[in-house]
Short mmCIF file of C-alpha atoms in Angstrom, two decimals:
data_model
loop_
_atom_site.label_atom_id
_atom_site.label_comp_id
_atom_site.label_asym_id
_atom_site.label_seq_id
_atom_site.Cartn_x
_atom_site.Cartn_y
_atom_site.Cartn_z
CA UNK I 1 24.75 17.69 8.74
CA UNK I 2 21.55 19.69 8.95
CA UNK I 3 19.04 19.27 6.12
CA UNK I 4 17.62 22.44 4.60
CA UNK I 5 13.90 22.81 3.88
CA UNK I 6 14.57 22.46 0.15
CA UNK I 7 16.59 19.29 0.68
CA UNK I 8 13.86 17.73 2.80
CA UNK I 9 11.22 18.73 0.24
CA UNK I 10 13.25 17.06 -2.50
CA UNK I 11 13.73 13.89 -0.42
CA UNK I 12 9.96 13.73 0.20
CA UNK I 13 8.73 14.51 -3.32
CA UNK I 14 11.42 12.86 -5.41
CA UNK I 15 13.14 10.21 -3.32
CA UNK I 16 12.76 7.60 -6.10
CA UNK I 17 10.75 7.03 -9.27
CA UNK I 18 7.67 5.36 -7.70
CA UNK I 19 6.89 8.49 -5.64
CA UNK I 20 7.68 10.91 -8.45
CA UNK I 21 5.33 9.03 -10.79
CA UNK I 22 2.35 9.52 -8.49
CA UNK I 23 3.02 13.24 -8.05
CA UNK I 24 3.33 13.24 -4.25
CA UNK I 25 3.69 16.76 -2.87
CA UNK I 26 5.02 18.13 0.40
CA UNK I 27 2.46 20.72 1.50
CA UNK I 28 3.99 21.49 4.89
CA UNK I 29 7.17 20.26 6.49
CA UNK I 30 8.35 21.31 9.93
CA UNK I 31 9.67 19.70 13.08
CA UNK I 32 6.86 17.65 14.59
CA UNK I 33 4.41 18.16 11.75
CA UNK I 34 4.15 17.18 8.09
CA UNK I 35 1.35 17.37 5.55
CA UNK I 36 1.61 15.61 2.20
CA UNK I 37 -0.77 15.47 -0.74
CA UNK I 38 -1.45 13.31 -3.77
CA UNK I 39 -3.44 14.32 -6.85
CA UNK I 40 -6.41 12.25 -7.95
CA UNK I 41 -5.34 12.80 -11.55
CA UNK I 42 -3.01 10.03 -12.65
CA UNK I 43 -3.81 7.91 -9.58
CA UNK I 44 -7.37 6.86 -10.40
CA UNK I 45 -8.57 3.27 -10.30
CA UNK I 46 -10.98 1.73 -12.81
CA UNK I 47 -13.96 3.54 -11.27
CA UNK I 48 -12.29 6.96 -11.09
CA UNK I 49 -11.49 7.21 -7.37
CA UNK I 50 -7.94 7.09 -6.02
CA UNK I 51 -6.43 3.61 -6.21
CA UNK I 52 -5.69 1.79 -2.95
CA UNK I 53 -1.97 1.57 -3.76
CA UNK I 54 -1.73 5.35 -4.11
CA UNK I 55 -3.65 5.80 -0.85
CA UNK I 56 -1.34 3.33 0.88
CA UNK I 57 1.69 5.25 -0.38
CA UNK I 58 0.26 8.55 0.83
CA UNK I 59 -0.35 6.89 4.21
CA UNK I 60 3.16 5.47 4.39
CA UNK I 61 5.33 8.36 3.19
CA UNK I 62 4.53 10.95 5.88
CA UNK I 63 6.49 8.87 8.39
CA UNK I 64 9.58 9.34 6.23
CA UNK I 65 8.91 13.07 5.97
CA UNK I 66 8.41 13.32 9.74
CA UNK I 67 11.68 11.47 10.24
CA UNK I 68 13.49 14.02 8.08
CA UNK I 69 12.04 17.05 9.91
CA UNK I 70 12.00 15.71 13.45
CA UNK I 71 14.64 13.04 14.09
CA UNK I 72 18.42 13.21 14.07
CA UNK I 73 19.10 12.00 10.51
CA UNK I 74 22.82 11.76 11.21
CA UNK I 75 22.37 9.12 13.90
CA UNK I 76 19.18 7.17 13.12
CA UNK I 77 17.13 5.81 10.23
CA UNK I 78 13.62 4.30 10.16
CA UNK I 79 12.14 1.22 8.50
CA UNK I 80 8.47 0.33 8.11
CA UNK I 81 7.58 -3.03 9.69
CA UNK I 82 3.81 -3.22 9.31
CA UNK I 83 0.93 -1.19 7.97
CA UNK I 84 -2.76 -1.63 8.67
CA UNK I 85 -5.00 0.45 6.47
CA UNK I 86 -8.78 0.81 6.35
CA UNK I 87 -10.45 2.17 3.25
CA UNK I 88 -13.53 3.93 4.63
CA UNK I 89 -14.87 5.96 1.71
CA UNK I 90 -14.04 6.27 -1.99
CA UNK I 91 -11.36 8.96 -2.44
CA UNK I 92 -12.87 11.13 -5.14
CA UNK I 93 -10.68 14.28 -4.84
CA UNK I 94 -7.04 15.11 -4.28
CA UNK I 95 -6.08 13.64 -0.90
CA UNK I 96 -3.93 14.88 1.98
CA UNK I 97 -2.27 13.19 4.94
CA UNK I 98 -0.93 14.74 8.15
CA UNK I 99 1.32 13.41 10.89
CA UNK I 100 2.23 14.95 14.24
CA UNK I 101 4.88 14.05 16.79
CA UNK I 102 6.09 16.06 19.74
CA UNK I 103 9.78 16.73 20.29
CA UNK I 104 9.46 14.78 23.54
CA UNK I 105 8.09 11.73 21.72
CA UNK I 106 10.89 11.84 19.14
CA UNK I 107 13.53 12.23 21.83
CA UNK I 108 12.11 9.31 23.82
CA UNK I 109 12.26 7.08 20.72
CA UNK I 110 15.84 8.13 20.00
CA UNK I 111 16.80 7.51 23.62
CA UNK I 112 15.36 4.01 23.42
CA UNK I 113 17.50 3.33 20.34
CA UNK I 114 20.58 4.50 22.24
CA UNK I 115 19.73 2.17 25.13
CA UNK I 116 18.19 -0.84 23.37
CA UNK I 117 19.75 -0.70 19.91
CA UNK I 118 16.37 -0.13 18.23
CA UNK I 119 12.90 1.23 18.99
CA UNK I 120 9.49 0.36 17.57
CA UNK I 121 6.88 3.06 17.42
CA UNK I 122 3.37 3.34 16.00
CA UNK I 123 2.03 6.21 13.96
CA UNK I 124 -1.71 6.74 13.42
CA UNK I 125 -2.62 8.35 10.13
CA UNK I 126 -5.75 9.70 8.53
CA UNK I 127 -6.21 10.65 4.89
CA UNK I 128 -8.73 13.33 4.05
CA UNK I 129 -10.44 14.48 0.88
CA UNK I 130 -11.01 18.15 0.10
CA UNK I 131 -14.27 18.09 2.10
CA UNK I 132 -12.39 16.93 5.21
CA UNK I 133 -13.86 13.42 5.05
CA UNK I 134 -11.54 10.74 6.45
CA UNK I 135 -11.36 8.42 3.46
CA UNK I 136 -8.60 6.25 4.93
CA UNK I 137 -7.47 5.50 8.46
CA UNK I 138 -4.40 3.51 9.20
CA UNK I 139 -1.50 2.88 11.43
CA UNK I 140 2.07 1.91 10.79
CA UNK I 141 4.60 0.19 12.99
CA UNK I 142 8.00 1.67 12.33
CA UNK I 143 11.39 0.89 13.79
CA UNK I 144 14.12 3.44 14.39
CA UNK I 145 17.64 2.08 14.15
CA UNK I 146 21.10 3.53 14.73
CA UNK I 147 23.19 4.44 11.71
CA UNK I 148 25.99 1.95 11.12
CA UNK I 149 29.30 2.95 12.69
CA UNK I 150 31.09 3.75 9.46
CA UNK I 151 34.23 5.07 11.15
CA UNK I 152 34.49 1.65 12.87
CA UNK R 1 -20.42 -12.07 -20.89
CA UNK R 2 -17.46 -14.37 -20.46
CA UNK R 3 -14.03 -12.75 -20.24
CA UNK R 4 -11.30 -14.22 -22.45
CA UNK R 5 -7.81 -14.88 -21.09
CA UNK R 6 -6.48 -11.92 -23.07
CA UNK R 7 -9.17 -9.62 -21.70
CA UNK R 8 -8.44 -10.68 -18.13
CA UNK R 9 -4.70 -10.24 -18.68
CA UNK R 10 -5.31 -6.72 -19.98
CA UNK R 11 -7.56 -5.87 -17.02
CA UNK R 12 -4.88 -7.10 -14.62
CA UNK R 13 -1.83 -5.51 -16.25
CA UNK R 14 -3.31 -2.28 -17.58
CA UNK R 15 -6.46 -1.48 -15.61
CA UNK R 16 -5.31 2.11 -15.00
CA UNK R 17 -2.14 4.19 -15.11
CA UNK R 18 -0.88 3.50 -11.57
CA UNK R 19 -0.58 -0.23 -12.28
CA UNK R 20 0.87 0.24 -15.77
CA UNK R 21 3.54 2.56 -14.40
CA UNK R 22 4.87 -0.10 -12.02
CA UNK R 23 5.01 -2.79 -14.71
CA UNK R 24 2.75 -5.32 -12.98
CA UNK R 25 2.60 -8.59 -14.92
CA UNK R 26 0.11 -11.45 -14.92
CA UNK R 27 2.24 -14.60 -14.80
CA UNK R 28 -0.60 -17.09 -14.46
CA UNK R 29 -4.36 -16.57 -14.50
CA UNK R 30 -6.86 -19.36 -14.14
CA UNK R 31 -9.99 -20.11 -12.18
CA UNK R 32 -9.01 -20.45 -8.52
CA UNK R 33 -5.38 -19.42 -9.00
CA UNK R 34 -3.48 -16.30 -10.00
CA UNK R 35 0.19 -15.37 -9.92
CA UNK R 36 1.32 -11.79 -10.51
CA UNK R 37 4.77 -10.25 -10.61
CA UNK R 38 6.40 -6.85 -10.26
CA UNK R 39 9.88 -5.91 -11.46
CA UNK R 40 12.39 -4.46 -9.00
CA UNK R 41 13.56 -2.10 -11.75
CA UNK R 42 11.56 1.12 -11.61
CA UNK R 43 10.08 0.26 -8.20
CA UNK R 44 13.15 0.67 -6.01
CA UNK R 45 13.20 2.78 -2.85
CA UNK R 46 16.12 4.96 -1.76
CA UNK R 47 18.17 1.93 -0.67
CA UNK R 48 17.55 -0.11 -3.82
CA UNK R 49 14.99 -2.64 -2.57
CA UNK R 50 11.36 -2.63 -3.69
CA UNK R 51 9.40 0.25 -2.19
CA UNK R 52 6.61 -0.58 0.30
CA UNK R 53 3.96 1.04 -1.93
CA UNK R 54 4.87 -1.25 -4.82
CA UNK R 55 4.82 -4.26 -2.49
CA UNK R 56 1.42 -3.21 -1.15
CA UNK R 57 0.08 -2.93 -4.70
CA UNK R 58 1.43 -6.35 -5.61
CA UNK R 59 -0.27 -7.71 -2.48
CA UNK R 60 -3.58 -6.00 -3.25
CA UNK R 61 -3.98 -6.61 -6.98
CA UNK R 62 -4.14 -10.43 -7.01
CA UNK R 63 -7.57 -10.26 -5.37
CA UNK R 64 -8.84 -8.36 -8.40
CA UNK R 65 -7.26 -10.88 -10.74
CA UNK R 66 -8.77 -13.76 -8.76
CA UNK R 67 -12.15 -12.06 -8.96
CA UNK R 68 -11.85 -11.87 -12.75
CA UNK R 69 -10.91 -15.54 -13.16
CA UNK R 70 -13.06 -17.09 -10.45
CA UNK R 71 -16.19 -15.05 -9.70
CA UNK R 72 -19.23 -14.24 -11.82
CA UNK R 73 -18.18 -10.81 -13.11
CA UNK R 74 -21.65 -10.20 -14.55
CA UNK R 75 -23.32 -10.38 -11.17
CA UNK R 76 -20.78 -9.28 -8.53
CA UNK R 77 -17.93 -6.86 -7.94
CA UNK R 78 -15.39 -6.63 -5.09
CA UNK R 79 -14.08 -3.74 -3.01
CA UNK R 80 -11.10 -3.74 -0.66
CA UNK R 81 -12.02 -2.76 2.90
CA UNK R 82 -8.78 -3.29 4.84
CA UNK R 83 -5.25 -4.45 4.29
CA UNK R 84 -2.73 -5.52 6.89
CA UNK R 85 0.75 -5.98 5.55
CA UNK R 86 3.96 -7.06 7.23
CA UNK R 87 7.31 -6.24 5.64
CA UNK R 88 9.50 -9.15 6.74
CA UNK R 89 12.62 -8.86 4.59
CA UNK R 90 13.98 -6.33 2.09
CA UNK R 91 12.70 -7.21 -1.40
CA UNK R 92 15.90 -7.21 -3.42
CA UNK R 93 14.71 -9.02 -6.59
CA UNK R 94 11.65 -9.10 -8.83
CA UNK R 95 8.74 -10.19 -6.63
CA UNK R 96 5.76 -12.50 -7.19
CA UNK R 97 2.44 -12.97 -5.43
CA UNK R 98 0.03 -15.91 -5.60
CA UNK R 99 -3.56 -16.35 -4.53
CA UNK R 100 -5.71 -19.47 -4.39
CA UNK R 101 -9.42 -19.98 -3.88
CA UNK R 102 -11.46 -23.10 -4.44
CA UNK R 103 -14.60 -23.02 -6.58
CA UNK R 104 -16.53 -24.01 -3.47
CA UNK R 105 -15.21 -21.02 -1.54
CA UNK R 106 -16.09 -18.63 -4.36
CA UNK R 107 -19.56 -20.12 -4.69
CA UNK R 108 -20.17 -19.83 -0.95
CA UNK R 109 -19.19 -16.13 -1.03
CA UNK R 110 -21.47 -15.49 -4.01
CA UNK R 111 -24.32 -17.34 -2.30
CA UNK R 112 -23.87 -15.15 0.78
CA UNK R 113 -24.17 -12.03 -1.42
CA UNK R 114 -27.38 -13.41 -2.90
CA UNK R 115 -28.78 -14.02 0.57
CA UNK R 116 -27.33 -11.12 2.61
CA UNK R 117 -26.75 -8.44 -0.03
CA UNK R 118 -22.96 -8.48 0.52
CA UNK R 119 -20.22 -10.78 1.79
CA UNK R 120 -16.92 -10.04 3.48
CA UNK R 121 -14.05 -12.42 2.93
CA UNK R 122 -10.38 -12.49 3.89
CA UNK R 123 -7.51 -13.37 1.59
CA UNK R 124 -4.07 -14.25 2.92
CA UNK R 125 -1.20 -13.32 0.65
CA UNK R 126 2.53 -13.91 0.58
CA UNK R 127 5.05 -12.15 -1.63
CA UNK R 128 8.18 -14.02 -2.56
CA UNK R 129 11.52 -13.04 -4.01
CA UNK R 130 13.28 -15.14 -6.63
CA UNK R 131 14.87 -17.28 -3.89
CA UNK R 132 11.42 -18.16 -2.54
CA UNK R 133 11.84 -16.03 0.57
CA UNK R 134 8.57 -14.59 1.91
CA UNK R 135 9.45 -10.89 1.91
CA UNK R 136 5.89 -9.76 2.69
CA UNK R 137 2.94 -11.41 4.37
CA UNK R 138 -0.43 -9.80 4.49
CA UNK R 139 -4.13 -10.21 4.47
CA UNK R 140 -6.91 -8.24 2.95
CA UNK R 141 -10.56 -7.96 3.90
CA UNK R 142 -12.62 -7.69 0.76
CA UNK R 143 -16.34 -7.33 0.24
CA UNK R 144 -18.24 -8.84 -2.65
CA UNK R 145 -21.32 -6.88 -3.71
CA UNK R 146 -24.08 -7.42 -6.25
CA UNK R 147 -23.96 -5.46 -9.48
CA UNK R 148 -26.50 -2.65 -9.52
CA UNK R 149 -29.79 -3.64 -11.11
CA UNK R 150 -29.39 -1.56 -14.25
CA UNK R 151 -32.54 -2.97 -15.88
CA UNK R 152 -34.39 -1.70 -12.78
#
């Protein structure tokens, strides 16, 4: 099974109601690189900047998008173990988030799963406003796991 | 200005659209203690447990509720600086979060703001499922600040 661009886009933007409700958008999706965005409108807090929970979500979801474009989705799946997120500036515009990973990095993580049964990896993320200011910096510890052997 | 219970409840449950959309509920609100809850329904991820962004929000919001019940809302306001959150178990039921703070702790933080102009403080939080399992543990670094001198 190979996922098409449209399938990946749908999985990123409408995987479940929580994400749909905040209007998350896939701006760019390709192997080794993803860029997602969230609108300020509808995600404001009581003082009109983007709420921390929306920023967290925009920081967390790119890992799932990167998984879909870059890892072997037939053999592995990821979970999020920890997130550390620093709110540096009020987010007063629409916000974007990018993630990069080389093919070599992805292959090394998958190889570790094959050998060890699982592999932890850390992703650094930065969220930017439309001026390019880093409003949020964070990092997530994810774990890649093998798909269950359904054929048993 | 003294906030009534109903006013605080409204500020906690319906402060802005993001929180309303996830159905956050104030279960108990009193000086020094708050308990909030979030329904699984409507906040599920693609495998049916509560999505990390909803769990983050349930971990972050109690600090705001505690501020409203415990601090002098006429003189101070809080911001969230950092959150570190560990996802320990899948959250397969409705989830609750509690926070405690003694009057003495709150007064010491407010006194530091009066003396230093601001005060950082850390809140530890645990999210539990209906069996009492700690599905999430986290801590937030908040900063209490003085209200702007409007009368100038």
